[in-house]
Structures are given as structure tokens and as C-alpha cells.
């Protein structure tokens, strides 16, 4: 009794200390960066007010809609196609790299390394690097998204295989089934729902990222936003952002529905 | 006939998991392997179909040593050995009949297996086996929708369609309620007689072993210390096997 009371007091102290450390770090950071906390807070409403006034689409911005819509669809398709290609590549790589279906320890280490390399280079950096070789084109954006998605999906698929397929694999191996039969009859059917769920998530994510990549590569909806913004057509920029938000939310709703059906 | 001779296995140097295990089982016999946790029961069972590579000894099935098999021969041997798991190990998203038919993969060409092309006879046999285990109405249901006891009977049907000489069961009833456990044990016993099988089951329930098994093998710390007809299992033996009095278990 005594000791549990002591434990709880000590835990209380720990929590206080953690909050103090976080607060202290913030203050120290503001001081180093010369960041005026109070001024920032006061400016916030003003900034949003300015945004609201200038970026609010007017009836006239409706004229931009066909152009926005066309570029937006281009961007969505770019995101979907890069994710699909990434998924196909990733499933093969994950199969030869996972602990349960993998070829050997050496290949597994290599695959893990490649996946983490692709994943840990920021998307913006990928785009900049690829811009050198492929110039400003849709293909540059496609490739940047593809490489990063591959990094994520390989890792995710390997974990899914290891978590969900090892037991059934063992059972089919015991019946005398060979490697490819086990992969197609046990592993793939078993992991399909989780895999699709990841692919859907990756598509949603890539639609958002494709916008950013578009600004750099001068393609798609990102390019259009950049163009409107730099030519001070703020209402059109606002319209673009609004369209992106609507499409992303719509995609999320659709993929939630698909998830419900397959899981 | 299944003959195991001088089987040894250690996972780490100087820590033998199995030492000099020898026993024989005649067709039509239901054998229970009992012993405390970590004794080596799973290791024995998985050596029998070479899911675990043991270190030395012999495992003869009708005189053929499965240990000296190459890949093709091992595949042929494995299809004569069914396996039933504690967690059923079914492909939950597939239907009951698809899971039963998986037992035929060892007999099929790679391509036919990959695409799941089964003959009419195989499908008919799968249905008749489902009837035998009392699941003929569930053939097209997804396995994820079944109860534990039903899943285990699917697992048994999957092993039967292999036309096995041997069925290995690693704690087949450990995840089941008492009633389903009785059903599964009775089923295994009946099938052993009907098909003249060798059925080897790891069990933690000594009363179940006594009730259903013909032969009992006792394993303690990797050594075989008992191998007799089930009636001969005494309180003394159990005391040495488990290092404590568990005589109540016998009632
Ligand atoms: N993959 C492994 N690597 C290392 N040691 C292992 C491995 N599998 C089993 N062992 C060891 O081998 C011994 C026998 O294990 P085994 O799984 O055969 O026991 P068991 O009798 O089946 O136990 P339980 O009743 O708990 O299932 C144990 O000491 C265990 O720690
Ligand atoms: Mg075990």
C-alpha cells in the first residue's frame, strides 16, 4: 500500500518533469530562433483573415474550374498509376526478402537496405535529383512517387507476410506443396486484404504528395497552383486548394468503403 | 510402419533438445506423446516430416528413410504425412472446400497447383470427406466464419485428402472447449481405425491421452522415458515425467 502510494507520487513527479522539459525546449528554441511567441499568436487571426479574404473563390473563379479539374485528374491518375506499379514491384521484392518466404539471409538484408534507402530520402529530394535526368515532366513526378512508394510498400508487405502468412505456409509445406504453390495458394490469398488496405492508403497519400511534386516538376495540379499563385490570381489558387481537398476527402471515403467490403 | 531410431537434435551446441529417441508405431495405432512444456514433443513431431532438420538417427516410413531424401523424394514423403495444428493453420479467407483441396497440392504439377485446378474426383472426394467430418453444409463458407472445433475438422479433412499413412497432430485440442475437444479426439481415433493410419498426437491432457490413445510415449527433457500401451501409464511414471504429483489428472 505504502509503496504503491510512493510509486504514484513518483510517477506524478515524472510527468511534471517531462512537461517542464518540453516547455523548456520550446522556450530555448524560440530564444535561439528569435521567435516572438506572443507576436506570432497575435498575427495568427490576421493571417487567416487575409487568407479568407484573398483566397476565397469568387463566382468568377468558377471559370477556372474546367482547367483545374483536368489537371487534378491528371494528378490523381499519376498517383494511382505510380502506386499500382510500386505495388506490383514491391510484392515480388517483399516475397524474396521476407523472413518466411525469402531466399536467404543475404538477400533479406539487401532488400531491407534498399527499402529503407528509398523510404528515407525525402520526396522533395527525390524530385530534385530526378529533375536533373528527366527534366520537368510527368515522368519525373511518376518516378519520384514510385521510388518512395516502393520503399514504403516493400517494408509493409514484408511485415504483413511475416505476421499473417507464416502459419498457413507451414501447413501447406507439410502437405508436400512446392514453393510456388505455397506462395499462390496460401501466402497471397492470406495477405490480400491487408495488402489492398496498404495500397489504398498509399494512393491517398500519393495524391497529396503528387501536388507538391507537381510544383517542383511543373506538372499537374501543383503546377497550376504555382502558376495562379505567382500571377497573384489568389481566388483561383483558393479554388485549386478547395478542389484538391474535396478530391482527397472523396478518395478517402471511397477507399474506406472498399476496405469495408474486402476486410 | 513408422520406425524412429536414435534420433538426436540440438538447436544450440551442448543443449540437446532430443537425445536418442527410438520408438515404433504400427498402422492403425493412435499414439499420444505427453510430457512437460519444453520436453521436445514439437521437435519430435516436426522431425517426422522434416519441417525441422534433426541432427542424426533414422526415421523410416515403411522402411524408407525420410531423412536421406532429396527435395523431390521429400515432397513425395510429405504428401503421405498429414499434419494438424493447434491453431488450425488454414487460409482463413478461402472457403472450406478450397482449404480441404490444399491437401492435394503435393500430388499436382506446379502450374495446376498455382491456379488451383483440381479434378472432378478430387472435388468429389473433398465433399465426401467434409461429410465424414460433419461439415458438408459448410463447404462454401469462408473458414474465418467457423468455430475452433469446426476449423480443426477442416484441418483433419485437409490431411485425409492427402491419403496419408501418418497423421501428425501438434496439440490438436489445446485451443478447443471440452465438448469440441472430445469430438475431435473421437474423430481422430475413428479415422485411425477406419483408414489403418498411424496417428501421432502431442497432448497436454493426460486424461484424454488415456481415454483415446492406444500407445503413450512419455518425453522428459528430450529423453524418452515411457513407451507402452496406454493402460500401463501409472502414477509413478507421471510423477517422474512431470516432477510432481498430478495423479488427479488421471481421474
Ligand atoms: N527454434 C528453436 N530454436 C532454439 N531452441 C528451440 C527452438 N524450438 C524449440 N527449442 C527448444 O527445444 C526444446 C524443446 O522444444 P519443443 O518445442 O519441442 O517442446 P514441447 O515439448 O513441444 O513444448 P510445449 O509443450 O510447450 O509445446 C525447448 O527447450 C525449446 O526451448
Ligand atoms: Mg510444442
Short mmCIF file of N, CA and C in Angstrom, two decimals, chain A residues 87-252:
data_model
loop_
_atom_site.label_atom_id
_atom_site.label_comp_id
_atom_site.label_asym_id
_atom_site.label_seq_id
_atom_site.Cartn_x
_atom_site.Cartn_y
_atom_site.Cartn_z
N UNK A 87 3.24 -1.19 -56.22
CA UNK A 87 2.70 -2.35 -55.52
C UNK A 87 3.15 -3.65 -56.19
N UNK A 88 3.09 -3.68 -57.53
CA UNK A 88 3.48 -4.91 -58.24
C UNK A 88 4.96 -5.23 -57.99
N UNK A 89 5.79 -4.20 -58.10
CA UNK A 89 7.22 -4.42 -57.86
C UNK A 89 7.45 -4.86 -56.41
N UNK A 90 6.77 -4.16 -55.48
CA UNK A 90 7.00 -4.41 -54.06
C UNK A 90 6.62 -5.82 -53.64
N UNK A 91 5.53 -6.34 -54.22
CA UNK A 91 5.10 -7.66 -53.76
C UNK A 91 6.15 -8.71 -54.12
N UNK A 92 6.74 -8.59 -55.32
CA UNK A 92 7.79 -9.55 -55.68
C UNK A 92 9.01 -9.40 -54.78
N UNK A 93 9.42 -8.15 -54.60
CA UNK A 93 10.60 -7.92 -53.77
C UNK A 93 10.35 -8.38 -52.33
N UNK A 94 9.14 -8.08 -51.82
CA UNK A 94 8.83 -8.47 -50.44
C UNK A 94 8.84 -9.99 -50.30
N UNK A 95 8.37 -10.70 -51.33
CA UNK A 95 8.36 -12.16 -51.25
C UNK A 95 9.78 -12.73 -51.15
N UNK A 96 10.70 -12.18 -51.94
CA UNK A 96 12.06 -12.73 -51.85
C UNK A 96 12.83 -12.16 -50.66
N UNK A 97 12.28 -11.13 -50.02
CA UNK A 97 13.02 -10.51 -48.92
C UNK A 97 12.49 -10.81 -47.53
N UNK A 98 11.26 -11.36 -47.42
CA UNK A 98 10.71 -11.56 -46.08
C UNK A 98 11.37 -12.74 -45.40
N UNK A 99 11.26 -12.77 -44.08
CA UNK A 99 11.92 -13.84 -43.32
C UNK A 99 11.31 -15.20 -43.62
N UNK A 100 10.00 -15.25 -43.91
CA UNK A 100 9.38 -16.57 -44.07
C UNK A 100 9.38 -17.08 -45.50
N UNK A 101 9.30 -16.17 -46.50
CA UNK A 101 9.28 -16.64 -47.88
C UNK A 101 10.59 -16.34 -48.59
N UNK A 102 11.50 -15.69 -47.90
CA UNK A 102 12.72 -15.16 -48.53
C UNK A 102 13.69 -16.22 -49.01
N UNK A 103 14.62 -15.78 -49.85
CA UNK A 103 15.59 -16.70 -50.44
C UNK A 103 16.65 -17.07 -49.41
N UNK A 104 17.40 -16.08 -48.94
CA UNK A 104 18.36 -16.36 -47.86
C UNK A 104 18.67 -15.07 -47.11
N UNK A 105 19.44 -15.22 -46.06
CA UNK A 105 19.72 -14.08 -45.18
C UNK A 105 20.36 -12.92 -45.91
N UNK A 106 21.24 -13.21 -46.87
CA UNK A 106 21.93 -12.17 -47.60
C UNK A 106 20.94 -11.32 -48.40
N UNK A 107 20.07 -11.99 -49.17
CA UNK A 107 19.06 -11.27 -49.96
C UNK A 107 18.14 -10.46 -49.05
N UNK A 108 17.78 -11.06 -47.91
CA UNK A 108 16.88 -10.35 -46.98
C UNK A 108 17.50 -9.04 -46.50
N UNK A 109 18.78 -9.08 -46.17
CA UNK A 109 19.46 -7.86 -45.71
C UNK A 109 19.49 -6.81 -46.82
N UNK A 110 19.82 -7.25 -48.03
CA UNK A 110 19.87 -6.33 -49.18
C UNK A 110 18.51 -5.66 -49.37
N UNK A 111 17.44 -6.47 -49.39
CA UNK A 111 16.10 -5.94 -49.63
C UNK A 111 15.73 -4.92 -48.55
N UNK A 112 16.00 -5.27 -47.30
CA UNK A 112 15.72 -4.34 -46.21
C UNK A 112 16.46 -3.02 -46.42
N UNK A 113 17.71 -3.13 -46.83
CA UNK A 113 18.54 -1.95 -47.06
C UNK A 113 17.96 -1.07 -48.16
N UNK A 114 17.62 -1.69 -49.28
CA UNK A 114 17.07 -0.94 -50.41
C UNK A 114 15.77 -0.24 -50.00
N UNK A 115 14.90 -0.98 -49.32
CA UNK A 115 13.62 -0.41 -48.92
C UNK A 115 13.84 0.80 -48.03
N UNK A 116 14.75 0.69 -47.09
CA UNK A 116 14.90 1.80 -46.15
C UNK A 116 15.60 2.98 -46.83
N UNK A 117 16.47 2.71 -47.80
CA UNK A 117 17.10 3.77 -48.57
C UNK A 117 16.05 4.58 -49.34
N UNK A 118 15.20 3.89 -50.09
CA UNK A 118 14.16 4.57 -50.87
C UNK A 118 13.20 5.35 -49.98
N UNK A 119 12.93 4.78 -48.81
CA UNK A 119 11.93 5.36 -47.93
C UNK A 119 12.46 6.62 -47.24
N UNK A 120 13.75 6.60 -46.93
CA UNK A 120 14.26 7.65 -46.05
C UNK A 120 14.80 8.88 -46.77
N UNK A 121 14.85 8.82 -48.10
CA UNK A 121 15.18 10.04 -48.83
C UNK A 121 13.87 10.80 -49.04
N UNK A 122 13.79 12.06 -48.60
CA UNK A 122 12.52 12.79 -48.70
C UNK A 122 12.07 12.92 -50.15
N UNK A 123 10.78 12.98 -50.32
CA UNK A 123 10.19 13.06 -51.65
C UNK A 123 10.73 14.24 -52.44
N UNK A 124 10.87 15.37 -51.75
CA UNK A 124 11.36 16.58 -52.43
C UNK A 124 12.77 16.34 -52.97
N UNK A 125 13.59 15.67 -52.16
CA UNK A 125 14.95 15.38 -52.61
C UNK A 125 14.93 14.46 -53.83
N UNK A 126 14.08 13.43 -53.80
CA UNK A 126 13.94 12.54 -54.96
C UNK A 126 13.59 13.36 -56.22
N UNK A 127 12.61 14.25 -56.07
CA UNK A 127 12.17 15.03 -57.23
C UNK A 127 13.32 15.87 -57.77
N UNK A 128 14.05 16.53 -56.87
CA UNK A 128 15.16 17.39 -57.30
C UNK A 128 16.21 16.58 -58.04
N UNK A 129 16.55 15.41 -57.46
CA UNK A 129 17.58 14.57 -58.08
C UNK A 129 17.12 14.13 -59.47
N UNK A 130 15.86 13.68 -59.53
CA UNK A 130 15.36 13.14 -60.80
C UNK A 130 15.17 14.24 -61.85
N UNK A 131 14.97 15.47 -61.38
CA UNK A 131 14.81 16.59 -62.31
C UNK A 131 16.03 16.73 -63.22
N UNK A 132 17.21 16.43 -62.67
CA UNK A 132 18.44 16.52 -63.46
C UNK A 132 18.35 15.63 -64.69
N UNK A 133 17.91 14.37 -64.47
CA UNK A 133 17.92 13.42 -65.57
C UNK A 133 16.70 13.51 -66.46
N UNK A 134 15.55 13.79 -65.86
CA UNK A 134 14.32 13.65 -66.65
C UNK A 134 13.61 14.97 -66.91
N UNK A 135 14.24 16.09 -66.49
CA UNK A 135 13.68 17.42 -66.74
C UNK A 135 12.27 17.55 -66.14
N UNK A 136 11.64 18.68 -66.45
CA UNK A 136 10.31 18.91 -65.91
C UNK A 136 9.28 18.15 -66.74
N UNK A 137 8.88 16.97 -66.23
CA UNK A 137 7.88 16.20 -66.98
C UNK A 137 7.07 15.37 -65.99
N UNK A 138 5.96 14.84 -66.48
CA UNK A 138 5.15 13.95 -65.65
C UNK A 138 5.95 12.75 -65.19
N UNK A 139 6.87 12.31 -66.06
CA UNK A 139 7.62 11.09 -65.74
C UNK A 139 8.49 11.28 -64.50
N UNK A 140 9.05 12.47 -64.33
CA UNK A 140 9.86 12.75 -63.14
C UNK A 140 9.02 12.58 -61.88
N UNK A 141 7.82 13.15 -61.90
CA UNK A 141 6.93 13.03 -60.75
C UNK A 141 6.55 11.58 -60.51
N UNK A 142 6.23 10.89 -61.60
CA UNK A 142 5.87 9.47 -61.51
C UNK A 142 6.99 8.68 -60.84
N UNK A 143 8.21 8.92 -61.28
CA UNK A 143 9.35 8.17 -60.77
C UNK A 143 9.60 8.47 -59.30
N UNK A 144 9.50 9.77 -58.93
CA UNK A 144 9.74 10.14 -57.53
C UNK A 144 8.73 9.46 -56.62
N UNK A 145 7.46 9.50 -57.02
CA UNK A 145 6.42 8.86 -56.22
C UNK A 145 6.63 7.34 -56.19
N UNK A 146 7.00 6.80 -57.35
CA UNK A 146 7.21 5.35 -57.45
C UNK A 146 8.29 4.89 -56.48
N UNK A 147 9.42 5.57 -56.49
CA UNK A 147 10.54 5.13 -55.66
C UNK A 147 10.18 5.19 -54.18
N UNK A 148 9.52 6.29 -53.78
CA UNK A 148 9.20 6.39 -52.37
C UNK A 148 8.14 5.36 -51.97
N UNK A 149 7.15 5.17 -52.84
CA UNK A 149 6.11 4.18 -52.54
C UNK A 149 6.71 2.79 -52.44
N UNK A 150 7.67 2.48 -53.31
CA UNK A 150 8.31 1.17 -53.25
C UNK A 150 8.97 0.98 -51.89
N UNK A 151 9.65 2.02 -51.43
CA UNK A 151 10.30 1.92 -50.13
C UNK A 151 9.32 1.60 -49.02
N UNK A 152 8.18 2.28 -49.04
CA UNK A 152 7.17 2.03 -48.00
C UNK A 152 6.51 0.66 -48.16
N UNK A 153 6.12 0.34 -49.39
CA UNK A 153 5.32 -0.87 -49.60
C UNK A 153 6.14 -2.15 -49.38
N UNK A 154 7.41 -2.14 -49.78
CA UNK A 154 8.23 -3.34 -49.55
C UNK A 154 8.24 -3.66 -48.05
N UNK A 155 8.52 -2.62 -47.29
CA UNK A 155 8.59 -2.81 -45.84
C UNK A 155 7.24 -3.30 -45.28
N UNK A 156 6.16 -2.64 -45.70
CA UNK A 156 4.84 -3.02 -45.19
C UNK A 156 4.48 -4.45 -45.60
N UNK A 157 4.71 -4.79 -46.86
CA UNK A 157 4.36 -6.13 -47.34
C UNK A 157 5.17 -7.21 -46.63
N UNK A 158 6.46 -6.93 -46.39
CA UNK A 158 7.27 -7.94 -45.71
C UNK A 158 6.72 -8.19 -44.31
N UNK A 159 6.32 -7.12 -43.63
CA UNK A 159 5.79 -7.31 -42.29
C UNK A 159 4.47 -8.07 -42.32
N UNK A 160 3.64 -7.76 -43.31
CA UNK A 160 2.37 -8.47 -43.43
C UNK A 160 2.62 -9.96 -43.66
N UNK A 161 3.54 -10.27 -44.57
CA UNK A 161 3.83 -11.68 -44.86
C UNK A 161 4.29 -12.39 -43.59
N UNK A 162 5.22 -11.74 -42.89
CA UNK A 162 5.77 -12.39 -41.70
C UNK A 162 4.71 -12.58 -40.62
N UNK A 163 3.81 -11.59 -40.47
CA UNK A 163 2.79 -11.69 -39.42
C UNK A 163 1.66 -12.64 -39.78
N UNK A 164 1.23 -12.61 -41.03
CA UNK A 164 -0.05 -13.25 -41.35
C UNK A 164 0.08 -14.56 -42.11
N UNK A 165 1.24 -14.82 -42.72
CA UNK A 165 1.28 -15.97 -43.62
C UNK A 165 2.12 -17.13 -43.13
N UNK A 166 2.90 -16.94 -42.06
CA UNK A 166 3.87 -17.99 -41.73
C UNK A 166 3.20 -19.30 -41.31
N UNK A 167 2.08 -19.21 -40.59
CA UNK A 167 1.46 -20.45 -40.11
C UNK A 167 0.84 -21.26 -41.24
N UNK A 168 0.09 -20.59 -42.12
CA UNK A 168 -0.52 -21.34 -43.22
C UNK A 168 0.54 -21.88 -44.16
N UNK A 169 1.62 -21.10 -44.31
CA UNK A 169 2.72 -21.57 -45.16
C UNK A 169 3.25 -22.90 -44.69
N UNK A 170 3.44 -22.97 -43.37
CA UNK A 170 3.97 -24.19 -42.77
C UNK A 170 3.04 -25.36 -43.06
N UNK A 171 1.75 -25.12 -42.94
CA UNK A 171 0.77 -26.19 -43.14
C UNK A 171 0.85 -26.71 -44.57
N UNK A 172 0.93 -25.81 -45.54
CA UNK A 172 0.95 -26.28 -46.93
C UNK A 172 2.28 -26.93 -47.28
N UNK A 173 3.36 -26.42 -46.70
CA UNK A 173 4.66 -27.05 -46.92
C UNK A 173 4.60 -28.50 -46.43
N UNK A 174 3.90 -28.71 -45.31
CA UNK A 174 3.81 -30.05 -44.75
C UNK A 174 3.01 -31.01 -45.63
N UNK A 175 2.13 -30.48 -46.49
CA UNK A 175 1.37 -31.38 -47.36
C UNK A 175 2.19 -31.81 -48.56
N UNK A 176 3.38 -31.24 -48.73
CA UNK A 176 4.20 -31.59 -49.89
C UNK A 176 4.08 -30.59 -51.02
N UNK A 177 3.37 -29.48 -50.79
CA UNK A 177 3.26 -28.44 -51.82
C UNK A 177 4.63 -27.80 -52.03
N UNK A 178 4.93 -27.38 -53.28
CA UNK A 178 6.23 -26.75 -53.51
C UNK A 178 6.14 -25.24 -53.32
N UNK A 179 7.29 -24.57 -53.47
CA UNK A 179 7.38 -23.15 -53.11
C UNK A 179 6.32 -22.30 -53.80
N UNK A 180 6.20 -22.42 -55.14
CA UNK A 180 5.28 -21.55 -55.87
C UNK A 180 3.82 -21.86 -55.53
N UNK A 181 3.53 -23.14 -55.31
CA UNK A 181 2.16 -23.48 -54.90
C UNK A 181 1.84 -22.86 -53.55
N UNK A 182 2.79 -22.91 -52.64
CA UNK A 182 2.56 -22.32 -51.31
C UNK A 182 2.35 -20.81 -51.43
N UNK A 183 3.16 -20.15 -52.26
CA UNK A 183 3.02 -18.70 -52.42
C UNK A 183 1.64 -18.35 -52.96
N UNK A 184 1.21 -19.05 -54.02
CA UNK A 184 -0.04 -18.66 -54.67
C UNK A 184 -1.28 -19.16 -53.94
N UNK A 185 -1.18 -20.30 -53.27
CA UNK A 185 -2.37 -20.85 -52.62
C UNK A 185 -2.51 -20.42 -51.16
N UNK A 186 -1.42 -20.11 -50.50
CA UNK A 186 -1.52 -19.74 -49.08
C UNK A 186 -1.13 -18.29 -48.84
N UNK A 187 0.08 -17.91 -49.24
CA UNK A 187 0.59 -16.59 -48.85
C UNK A 187 -0.24 -15.46 -49.47
N UNK A 188 -0.39 -15.48 -50.80
CA UNK A 188 -1.08 -14.35 -51.44
C UNK A 188 -2.55 -14.23 -51.02
N UNK A 189 -3.33 -15.31 -51.03
CA UNK A 189 -4.71 -15.13 -50.57
C UNK A 189 -4.80 -14.64 -49.13
N UNK A 190 -3.88 -15.11 -48.30
CA UNK A 190 -3.92 -14.76 -46.89
C UNK A 190 -3.63 -13.27 -46.67
N UNK A 191 -2.68 -12.72 -47.43
CA UNK A 191 -2.27 -11.34 -47.16
C UNK A 191 -3.02 -10.31 -48.01
N UNK A 192 -3.86 -10.78 -48.93
CA UNK A 192 -4.52 -9.86 -49.87
C UNK A 192 -5.24 -8.68 -49.21
N UNK A 193 -6.10 -8.91 -48.21
CA UNK A 193 -6.83 -7.76 -47.64
C UNK A 193 -5.89 -6.71 -47.05
N UNK A 194 -4.92 -7.14 -46.25
CA UNK A 194 -4.01 -6.17 -45.64
C UNK A 194 -3.21 -5.44 -46.71
N UNK A 195 -2.85 -6.17 -47.76
CA UNK A 195 -2.08 -5.57 -48.84
C UNK A 195 -2.90 -4.49 -49.54
N UNK A 196 -4.15 -4.80 -49.87
CA UNK A 196 -5.01 -3.82 -50.54
C UNK A 196 -5.21 -2.59 -49.67
N UNK A 197 -5.35 -2.83 -48.39
CA UNK A 197 -5.54 -1.73 -47.46
C UNK A 197 -4.35 -0.78 -47.52
N UNK A 198 -3.16 -1.33 -47.58
CA UNK A 198 -1.96 -0.50 -47.68
C UNK A 198 -1.88 0.24 -49.00
N UNK A 199 -2.27 -0.44 -50.07
CA UNK A 199 -2.23 0.19 -51.40
C UNK A 199 -3.18 1.38 -51.43
N UNK A 200 -4.37 1.22 -50.87
CA UNK A 200 -5.33 2.32 -50.84
C UNK A 200 -4.78 3.51 -50.06
N UNK A 201 -4.18 3.20 -48.92
CA UNK A 201 -3.60 4.27 -48.11
C UNK A 201 -2.52 5.01 -48.89
N UNK A 202 -1.72 4.23 -49.61
CA UNK A 202 -0.61 4.80 -50.39
C UNK A 202 -1.16 5.70 -51.51
N UNK A 203 -2.28 5.31 -52.11
CA UNK A 203 -2.88 6.14 -53.17
C UNK A 203 -3.32 7.49 -52.60
N UNK A 204 -4.04 7.44 -51.48
CA UNK A 204 -4.47 8.69 -50.84
C UNK A 204 -3.28 9.59 -50.57
N UNK A 205 -2.26 8.99 -50.01
CA UNK A 205 -1.06 9.73 -49.65
C UNK A 205 -0.39 10.32 -50.88
N UNK A 206 -0.34 9.52 -51.94
CA UNK A 206 0.36 9.98 -53.14
C UNK A 206 -0.38 11.09 -53.87
N UNK A 207 -1.71 11.15 -53.72
CA UNK A 207 -2.44 12.26 -54.33
C UNK A 207 -2.00 13.57 -53.69
N UNK A 208 -1.90 13.56 -52.37
CA UNK A 208 -1.42 14.77 -51.67
C UNK A 208 0.01 15.08 -52.10
N UNK A 209 0.88 14.06 -52.06
CA UNK A 209 2.29 14.29 -52.39
C UNK A 209 2.48 14.70 -53.85
N UNK A 210 1.63 14.17 -54.73
CA UNK A 210 1.78 14.48 -56.15
C UNK A 210 1.59 15.98 -56.39
N UNK A 211 0.76 16.62 -55.58
CA UNK A 211 0.57 18.06 -55.70
C UNK A 211 1.87 18.80 -55.46
N UNK A 212 2.54 18.38 -54.37
CA UNK A 212 3.81 19.00 -54.02
C UNK A 212 4.86 18.74 -55.11
N UNK A 213 4.93 17.49 -55.55
CA UNK A 213 5.89 17.13 -56.59
C UNK A 213 5.61 17.93 -57.86
N UNK A 214 4.33 18.16 -58.13
CA UNK A 214 3.94 18.91 -59.33
C UNK A 214 4.49 20.32 -59.33
N UNK A 215 4.55 20.94 -58.16
CA UNK A 215 5.11 22.30 -58.07
C UNK A 215 6.55 22.29 -58.55
N UNK A 216 7.29 21.23 -58.14
CA UNK A 216 8.71 21.14 -58.49
C UNK A 216 8.91 20.76 -59.95
N UNK A 217 8.09 19.80 -60.42
CA UNK A 217 8.32 19.29 -61.77
C UNK A 217 7.53 20.06 -62.82
N UNK A 218 6.73 21.03 -62.37
CA UNK A 218 5.96 21.82 -63.31
C UNK A 218 4.90 21.04 -64.04
N UNK A 219 4.24 20.12 -63.33
CA UNK A 219 3.18 19.33 -63.97
C UNK A 219 1.97 19.27 -63.04
N UNK A 220 0.86 18.89 -63.62
CA UNK A 220 -0.33 18.57 -62.83
C UNK A 220 -0.90 19.76 -62.07
N UNK A 221 -1.61 19.44 -61.02
CA UNK A 221 -2.33 20.45 -60.26
C UNK A 221 -1.35 21.33 -59.49
N UNK A 222 -0.22 20.78 -59.12
CA UNK A 222 0.80 21.55 -58.41
C UNK A 222 1.29 22.72 -59.25
N UNK A 223 1.50 22.43 -60.53
CA UNK A 223 1.95 23.46 -61.47
C UNK A 223 0.92 24.57 -61.59
N UNK A 224 -0.34 24.16 -61.70
CA UNK A 224 -1.42 25.11 -61.86
C UNK A 224 -1.52 26.03 -60.64
N UNK A 225 -1.44 25.43 -59.47
CA UNK A 225 -1.49 26.21 -58.23
C UNK A 225 -0.35 27.24 -58.22
N UNK A 226 0.83 26.75 -58.54
CA UNK A 226 2.01 27.60 -58.56
C UNK A 226 1.82 28.77 -59.53
N UNK A 227 1.27 28.45 -60.69
CA UNK A 227 1.05 29.45 -61.73
C UNK A 227 0.09 30.54 -61.26
N UNK A 228 -1.06 30.13 -60.74
CA UNK A 228 -2.06 31.09 -60.26
C UNK A 228 -1.48 31.93 -59.14
N UNK A 229 -0.77 31.24 -58.24
CA UNK A 229 -0.25 31.90 -57.06
C UNK A 229 0.75 32.99 -57.44
N UNK A 230 1.66 32.63 -58.36
CA UNK A 230 2.72 33.57 -58.71
C UNK A 230 2.22 34.70 -59.60
N UNK A 231 1.04 34.49 -60.23
CA UNK A 231 0.48 35.59 -61.02
C UNK A 231 -0.61 36.31 -60.23
N UNK A 232 -0.58 36.14 -58.90
CA UNK A 232 -1.49 36.86 -57.98
C UNK A 232 -2.96 36.59 -58.24
N UNK A 233 -3.28 35.45 -58.90
CA UNK A 233 -4.70 35.11 -59.02
C UNK A 233 -5.07 34.24 -57.81
N UNK A 234 -5.17 34.91 -56.66
CA UNK A 234 -5.34 34.17 -55.42
C UNK A 234 -6.66 33.43 -55.35
N UNK A 235 -7.71 34.00 -55.92
CA UNK A 235 -9.00 33.31 -55.86
C UNK A 235 -8.93 31.99 -56.61
N UNK A 236 -8.18 31.98 -57.71
CA UNK A 236 -8.02 30.73 -58.46
C UNK A 236 -7.18 29.73 -57.66
N UNK A 237 -6.14 30.22 -56.98
CA UNK A 237 -5.35 29.34 -56.12
C UNK A 237 -6.24 28.71 -55.06
N UNK A 238 -7.10 29.57 -54.45
CA UNK A 238 -8.02 29.07 -53.43
C UNK A 238 -8.92 27.99 -54.00
N UNK A 239 -9.42 28.23 -55.19
CA UNK A 239 -10.28 27.26 -55.86
C UNK A 239 -9.53 25.93 -56.06
N UNK A 240 -8.26 26.04 -56.44
CA UNK A 240 -7.44 24.84 -56.65
C UNK A 240 -7.31 24.04 -55.36
N UNK A 241 -6.96 24.76 -54.28
CA UNK A 241 -6.80 24.08 -52.99
C UNK A 241 -8.10 23.41 -52.57
N UNK A 242 -9.21 24.14 -52.74
CA UNK A 242 -10.51 23.59 -52.37
C UNK A 242 -10.79 22.30 -53.16
N UNK A 243 -10.50 22.33 -54.47
CA UNK A 243 -10.73 21.15 -55.31
C UNK A 243 -9.89 19.97 -54.83
N UNK A 244 -8.62 20.27 -54.49
CA UNK A 244 -7.75 19.19 -54.00
C UNK A 244 -8.34 18.57 -52.74
N UNK A 245 -8.76 19.46 -51.82
CA UNK A 245 -9.31 18.94 -50.55
C UNK A 245 -10.52 18.05 -50.82
N UNK A 246 -11.40 18.52 -51.70
CA UNK A 246 -12.61 17.74 -51.99
C UNK A 246 -12.24 16.37 -52.58
N UNK A 247 -11.31 16.36 -53.52
CA UNK A 247 -10.94 15.09 -54.15
C UNK A 247 -10.28 14.15 -53.15
N UNK A 248 -9.39 14.68 -52.29
CA UNK A 248 -8.72 13.83 -51.31
C UNK A 248 -9.74 13.22 -50.35
N UNK A 249 -10.69 14.05 -49.90
CA UNK A 249 -11.72 13.52 -48.99
C UNK A 249 -12.56 12.47 -49.70
N UNK A 250 -12.91 12.75 -50.95
CA UNK A 250 -13.71 11.78 -51.71
C UNK A 250 -12.96 10.45 -51.84
N UNK A 251 -11.66 10.55 -52.16
CA UNK A 251 -10.86 9.33 -52.29
C UNK A 251 -10.84 8.54 -50.98
N UNK A 252 -10.70 9.28 -49.88
CA UNK A 252 -10.65 8.62 -48.59
C UNK A 252 -11.96 7.89 -48.30
#
